Amino acid sequence: MTVRPENRHQAALLRLLRDGERSRAELGDVVRLSRSKLAVEVDRLVALGLAEQSGLAASRGGRRSGLVRLSPRLRFVGIDVGATSIDVAVTGGDLEVLGTASEPCDVRQGPAAVLDRAMEMVAKLRAQGLAEEVHGVGVGVPGPVSFRDGVPVAPPIMPGWDRFPVREAVSQELGCPALVDNDVNIMALGELHAGLARQVADFLLIKIGTGVGCGIVVDGNIYRGVSGSAGDIGHIRVDDFGPACACGNTGCLEAYFGGAALARDALAAARGGQSPYLAERLETRETLTAADVGEAAAAGDAAAVRLVREGGRRVGLVLAGLVSFFNPGLVIIAGGVAGLGHTLLAEIRSVVYRRSLPLATGNLPIVLSELGGTAGVVGATRLISDHVFSVD
Amino acid sequence: MTVRPENRHQAALLRLLRDGERSRAELGDVVRLSRSKLAVEVDRLVALGLAEQSGLAASRGGRRSGLVRLSPRLRFVGIDVGATSIDVAVTGGDLEVLGTASEPCDVRQGPAAVLDRAMEMVAKLRAQGLAEEVHGVGVGVPGPVSFRDGVPVAPPIMPGWDRFPVREAVSQELGCPALVDNDVNIMALGELHAGLARQVADFLLIKIGTGVGCGIVVDGNIYRGVSGSAGDIGHIRVDDFGPACACGNTGCLEAYFGGAALARDALAAARGGQSPYLAERLETRETLTAADVGEAAAAGDAAAVRLVREGGRRVGLVLAGLVSFFNPGLVIIAGGVAGLGHTLLAEIRSVVYRRSLPLATGNLPIVLSELGGTAGVVGATRLISDHVFSVD
């Protein structure tokens, strides 16, 4: 059963209450309704089970105003399907995280197996008493998504998922509204809701994981472009004569940098004798990862530091162009490879501040995400709560 | 005296009527007001002198509905200040052009002289009986603008204009609301209103003039970025080791291509003996321009064709990245150098279609503007009419 606001006033009230308890006087100030009309709408939200009275506010001079808050029974679920993991969170109506779960899972097992697994994780959290009813679920997946249709579209690293009705499946399973978006967009929404972008209307989130992607927020909303592929920056050209890329071109950003390129270069450095640290590590393992490069760099291995700096330079070159074009208020660097930390960040900053227009970088912070693993799941609940708390 | 709508219903009605006469029944369908409330708002617009009754519509089955149109006395003025010219237009409330004027004028004469000149051109058009009263004026200038403050900000080719109160000056002079934006943004608005972008919510307009700039339209509105510099793509890097650019970096797009770069390369080709056509032309002139390169290319001069194609390739490389990032529904190429025509367009298309993501280019038209010189002035009237027909 889906309970939604009946008009845009109720929707506006719910979004205000998502940020915390308010007095009726405060609500009236923001939604600009007369006291009597506001009372009607608040009473309807209470009757619908979406809000409740919660005491009296401190006096503002006259009669004390009644406090209103979201119903404490509201629950949203966020699911972040990654290439090699599933993260799940249950939140209240205010998107405060009540419980999370995380498990390794290979997305290449296909939608049936992966979504079953995610549903089991949600069921376990609910069995702990975290959610009697679920009022909405947001899902992120590691590939391009038709947001309107709620399906992945030709996702390169998700065999079997093309056009699979993820939104339908999850909505039916949990008996509530569902929305699906790509993982980078939900991370950007997480930053907007709970991270460093809370006060920023226009910003970019650069996710450096296995590949490189970008979440674009315009005026507080995800910008998806006309076919939903906006922000797909991994194949922007860095140079004409760079390494061959899986896309068929040469010199793409992802062919130079990202988890996959870094693993490739680490292996070459270990085998070629440039990196004693990585060579030693390779003796006990079958392969090397971006995390190994991070550890090697932290231990002072010169070849590893060079890989991180060169990667940062290439990300910086692409980002410099995007900053000139988009003139954002903030750039957040996130994703597993962002764990390479300040060496990477320093290099990105140095290139962007040197190559972008002074007008565009004057007040531009470039920062590492502070949310870590929760950005995606929180963003997923933000996505679905925006929908549930609306009249679209 | 400024007449503006009193509420958002009236504003919505005015924007509808800007696209043409409507029956009350049609207006009611769109703004979703009861018949009686609609009648109140329409009557107020008539009383304010913004709209008028204009007869009876064909019957939709019942009583014939009254027709409403904008007052035929409404007038907007658009002023497009270029590097070397001023264009002015007077339009009706529906932005149909009633009269235009165009004069050469060097923007380096400074704001006082240039704006005086523009005011004289407006006065001449008004003296022809085109505008008794002016209800709003939009102004475009060839440099970065603080849209909020209505002033140019450190514009590189406009000495003396930095922080000059253009909006204030023009508003006082004409006794009506005024807005100022950069020339590329008003061209994009012109395309949105009267050009190839009429049905497109998200698109890019690439202007190739002396320099290269980009107008960004998101959901039918100009996206300006946090400090107003969005779309300033002339200094995006094409290569690390390209020609030195006026900005202090090397390999910027503008250092490779645009009117200024093309004139430089044409001179070199003429003097270096690569281009018989340009060498001959140089004998009778002091210098060469982008237009000379266009004529040489049209006449089959190989060196000139090469300059156009190489320039198109560089624009294409930068645009390919922007298309992957922004996933627009349309790209329009405009500006003086766009006069180089289909050789240039073919090269740009070839690179974008090869280098951008298939998802982003699947349905992406890349076209030459068909508006020519009027895009800027029409866009300027669109800008100010959006403001006058609003309650902000």
Tab-separated table of N, CA and C in Angstrom, chain B residues 54-124:
chain	number	residue	atom	x	y	z
B	54	SER	N	-9.939	39.616	-28.004
B	54	SER	CA	-9.746	39.766	-29.452
B	54	SER	C	-10.748	38.941	-30.252
B	55	GLY	N	-11.989	38.852	-29.756
B	55	GLY	CA	-13.017	38.157	-30.545
B	55	GLY	C	-13.412	36.832	-29.929
B	56	LEU	N	-14.046	35.997	-30.730
B	56	LEU	CA	-14.554	34.717	-30.237
B	56	LEU	C	-13.880	33.566	-30.977
B	57	ALA	N	-13.553	32.501	-30.246
B	57	ALA	CA	-12.936	31.324	-30.852
B	57	ALA	C	-14.007	30.467	-31.519
B	58	ALA	N	-13.565	29.532	-32.375
B	58	ALA	CA	-14.494	28.542	-32.938
B	58	ALA	C	-15.057	27.716	-31.791
B	59	SER	N	-16.270	27.250	-31.930
B	59	SER	CA	-16.920	26.503	-30.854
B	59	SER	C	-16.247	25.158	-30.631
B	60	ARG	N	-16.110	24.761	-29.364
B	60	ARG	CA	-15.633	23.413	-29.052
B	60	ARG	C	-16.832	22.545	-28.629
B	61	GLY	N	-18.041	22.945	-29.027
B	61	GLY	CA	-19.207	22.139	-28.661
B	61	GLY	C	-20.246	22.957	-27.915
B	62	GLY	N	-19.790	23.860	-27.068
B	62	GLY	CA	-20.764	24.646	-26.306
B	62	GLY	C	-20.720	26.106	-26.731
B	63	ARG	N	-20.806	26.974	-25.740
B	63	ARG	CA	-20.726	28.396	-25.978
B	63	ARG	C	-19.342	28.719	-26.542
B	64	ARG	N	-19.267	29.676	-27.478
B	64	ARG	CA	-17.955	30.011	-28.033
B	64	ARG	C	-17.132	30.772	-26.994
B	65	SER	N	-15.869	30.378	-26.901
B	65	SER	CA	-14.966	30.930	-25.896
B	65	SER	C	-14.340	32.225	-26.418
B	66	GLY	N	-14.142	33.210	-25.527
B	66	GLY	CA	-13.537	34.469	-25.948
B	66	GLY	C	-12.053	34.300	-26.212
B	67	LEU	N	-11.539	34.998	-27.215
B	67	LEU	CA	-10.107	34.960	-27.509
B	67	LEU	C	-9.373	36.051	-26.727
B	68	VAL	N	-8.155	35.732	-26.305
B	68	VAL	CA	-7.332	36.693	-25.569
B	68	VAL	C	-5.970	36.758	-26.247
B	69	ARG	N	-5.408	37.973	-26.319
B	69	ARG	CA	-4.041	38.089	-26.836
B	69	ARG	C	-3.283	39.128	-26.027
B	70	LEU	N	-1.961	39.131	-26.205
B	70	LEU	CA	-1.156	40.173	-25.558
B	70	LEU	C	-1.563	41.525	-26.129
B	71	SER	N	-1.412	42.563	-25.327
B	71	SER	CA	-1.666	43.905	-25.826
B	71	SER	C	-0.751	44.195	-27.007
B	72	PRO	N	-1.306	44.664	-28.133
B	72	PRO	CA	-0.447	44.977	-29.289
B	72	PRO	C	0.448	46.190	-29.038
B	73	ARG	N	0.294	46.831	-27.899
B	73	ARG	CA	1.160	47.970	-27.598
B	73	ARG	C	2.446	47.565	-26.863
B	74	LEU	N	2.538	46.271	-26.434
B	74	LEU	CA	3.747	45.820	-25.730
B	74	LEU	C	4.959	45.877	-26.661
B	75	ARG	N	6.080	46.312	-26.115
B	75	ARG	CA	7.308	46.379	-26.903
B	75	ARG	C	8.516	45.937	-26.070
B	76	PHE	N	9.340	45.080	-26.648
B	76	PHE	CA	10.624	44.738	-26.047
B	76	PHE	C	11.746	45.182	-26.979
B	77	VAL	N	12.894	45.492	-26.386
B	77	VAL	CA	14.073	45.871	-27.162
B	77	VAL	C	15.200	44.890	-26.854
B	78	GLY	N	15.859	44.401	-27.896
B	78	GLY	CA	17.041	43.551	-27.741
B	78	GLY	C	18.254	44.272	-28.294
B	79	ILE	N	19.335	44.254	-27.531
B	79	ILE	CA	20.583	44.906	-27.960
B	79	ILE	C	21.704	43.884	-27.883
B	80	ASP	N	22.387	43.659	-28.989
B	80	ASP	CA	23.487	42.697	-29.022
B	80	ASP	C	24.771	43.454	-29.337
B	81	VAL	N	25.554	43.707	-28.290
B	81	VAL	CA	26.828	44.393	-28.474
B	81	VAL	C	27.885	43.351	-28.820
B	82	GLY	N	28.452	43.430	-30.012
B	82	GLY	CA	29.523	42.509	-30.406
B	82	GLY	C	30.876	43.188	-30.279
B	83	ALA	N	31.928	42.471	-30.627
B	83	ALA	CA	33.271	43.058	-30.549
B	83	ALA	C	33.388	44.232	-31.510
B	84	THR	N	32.734	44.124	-32.671
B	84	THR	CA	32.911	45.137	-33.714
B	84	THR	C	31.585	45.647	-34.284
B	85	SER	N	30.463	45.385	-33.605
B	85	SER	CA	29.165	45.807	-34.151
B	85	SER	C	28.132	45.922	-33.035
B	86	ILE	N	27.059	46.658	-33.328
B	86	ILE	CA	25.887	46.688	-32.451
B	86	ILE	C	24.677	46.287	-33.282
B	87	ASP	N	23.899	45.352	-32.786
B	87	ASP	CA	22.626	44.990	-33.409
B	87	ASP	C	21.514	45.311	-32.441
B	88	VAL	N	20.422	45.883	-32.978
B	88	VAL	CA	19.287	46.256	-32.140
B	88	VAL	C	18.016	45.753	-32.806
B	89	ALA	N	17.052	45.298	-32.002
B	89	ALA	CA	15.747	44.930	-32.551
B	89	ALA	C	14.649	45.416	-31.623
B	90	VAL	N	13.517	45.786	-32.224
B	90	VAL	CA	12.302	46.087	-31.463
B	90	VAL	C	11.288	45.001	-31.807
B	91	THR	N	10.693	44.401	-30.788
B	91	THR	CA	9.697	43.355	-31.024
B	91	THR	C	8.402	43.690	-30.300
B	92	GLY	N	7.345	43.010	-30.702
B	92	GLY	CA	6.112	43.055	-29.943
B	92	GLY	C	6.207	42.141	-28.730
B	93	GLY	N	5.125	42.056	-27.957
B	93	GLY	CA	5.106	41.188	-26.789
B	93	GLY	C	5.330	39.734	-27.156
B	94	ASP	N	4.962	39.361	-28.384
B	94	ASP	CA	5.153	37.978	-28.854
B	94	ASP	C	6.550	37.750	-29.423
B	95	LEU	N	7.421	38.753	-29.310
B	95	LEU	CA	8.818	38.714	-29.766
B	95	LEU	C	8.952	38.649	-31.294
B	96	GLU	N	7.857	38.910	-32.009
B	96	GLU	CA	7.990	39.081	-33.462
B	96	GLU	C	8.781	40.357	-33.717
B	97	VAL	N	9.792	40.272	-34.582
B	97	VAL	CA	10.652	41.423	-34.837
B	97	VAL	C	9.910	42.461	-35.692
B	98	LEU	N	9.814	43.685	-35.176
B	98	LEU	CA	9.124	44.764	-35.898
B	98	LEU	C	10.114	45.642	-36.655
B	99	GLY	N	11.353	45.678	-36.172
B	99	GLY	CA	12.352	46.489	-36.842
B	99	GLY	C	13.730	46.199	-36.264
B	100	THR	N	14.767	46.303	-37.108
B	100	THR	CA	16.128	46.066	-36.636
B	100	THR	C	17.056	47.142	-37.152
B	101	ALA	N	18.205	47.248	-36.503
B	101	ALA	CA	19.252	48.137	-36.987
B	101	ALA	C	20.583	47.496	-36.647
B	102	SER	N	21.583	47.734	-37.482
B	102	SER	CA	22.901	47.151	-37.270
B	102	SER	C	23.952	48.155	-37.696
B	103	GLU	N	24.947	48.388	-36.855
B	103	GLU	CA	26.014	49.324	-37.201
B	103	GLU	C	27.355	48.790	-36.737
B	104	PRO	N	28.420	49.050	-37.484
B	104	PRO	CA	29.746	48.700	-36.974
B	104	PRO	C	30.087	49.594	-35.791
B	105	CYS	N	30.742	49.026	-34.798
B	105	CYS	CA	31.088	49.802	-33.598
B	105	CYS	C	32.125	49.011	-32.822
B	106	ASP	N	33.206	49.642	-32.472
B	106	ASP	CA	34.280	48.965	-31.750
B	106	ASP	C	33.988	48.998	-30.250
B	107	VAL	N	33.840	47.798	-29.660
B	107	VAL	CA	33.469	47.730	-28.238
B	107	VAL	C	34.544	48.365	-27.358
B	108	ARG	N	35.773	48.483	-27.909
B	108	ARG	CA	36.870	49.057	-27.119
B	108	ARG	C	36.738	50.561	-26.918
B	109	GLN	N	35.731	51.181	-27.575
B	109	GLN	CA	35.465	52.597	-27.300
B	109	GLN	C	34.953	52.814	-25.874
B	110	GLY	N	34.582	51.736	-25.208
B	110	GLY	CA	34.130	51.862	-23.822
B	110	GLY	C	32.627	51.966	-23.711
B	111	PRO	N	32.114	51.747	-22.508
B	111	PRO	CA	30.667	51.635	-22.305
B	111	PRO	C	29.896	52.919	-22.608
B	112	ALA	N	30.428	54.061	-22.235
B	112	ALA	CA	29.670	55.300	-22.437
B	112	ALA	C	29.385	55.501	-23.925
B	113	ALA	N	30.441	55.466	-24.736
B	113	ALA	CA	30.281	55.698	-26.169
B	113	ALA	C	29.416	54.620	-26.819
B	114	VAL	N	29.673	53.352	-26.474
B	114	VAL	CA	28.968	52.242	-27.130
B	114	VAL	C	27.481	52.246	-26.745
B	115	LEU	N	27.197	52.462	-25.462
B	115	LEU	CA	25.786	52.429	-25.049
B	115	LEU	C	25.037	53.658	-25.588
B	116	ASP	N	25.714	54.814	-25.650
B	116	ASP	CA	25.098	55.996	-26.290
B	116	ASP	C	24.680	55.657	-27.713
B	117	ARG	N	25.593	55.041	-28.420
B	117	ARG	CA	25.343	54.650	-29.793
B	117	ARG	C	24.136	53.707	-29.876
B	118	ALA	N	24.097	52.725	-28.988
B	118	ALA	CA	22.977	51.782	-28.987
B	118	ALA	C	21.659	52.517	-28.705
B	119	MET	N	21.702	53.469	-27.770
B	119	MET	CA	20.479	54.220	-27.426
B	119	MET	C	19.997	55.053	-28.613
B	120	GLU	N	20.962	55.611	-29.363
B	120	GLU	CA	20.583	56.353	-30.574
B	120	GLU	C	19.892	55.446	-31.583
B	121	MET	N	20.422	54.211	-31.719
B	121	MET	CA	19.816	53.272	-32.668
B	121	MET	C	18.396	52.917	-32.234
B	122	VAL	N	18.212	52.735	-30.919
B	122	VAL	CA	16.862	52.431	-30.407
B	122	VAL	C	15.942	53.633	-30.654
B	123	ALA	N	16.470	54.836	-30.392
B	123	ALA	CA	15.651	56.043	-30.568
B	123	ALA	C	15.205	56.186	-32.019
B	124	LYS	N	16.108	55.872	-32.955
B	124	LYS	CA	15.754	55.967	-34.377
B	124	LYS	C	14.625	55.009	-34.724
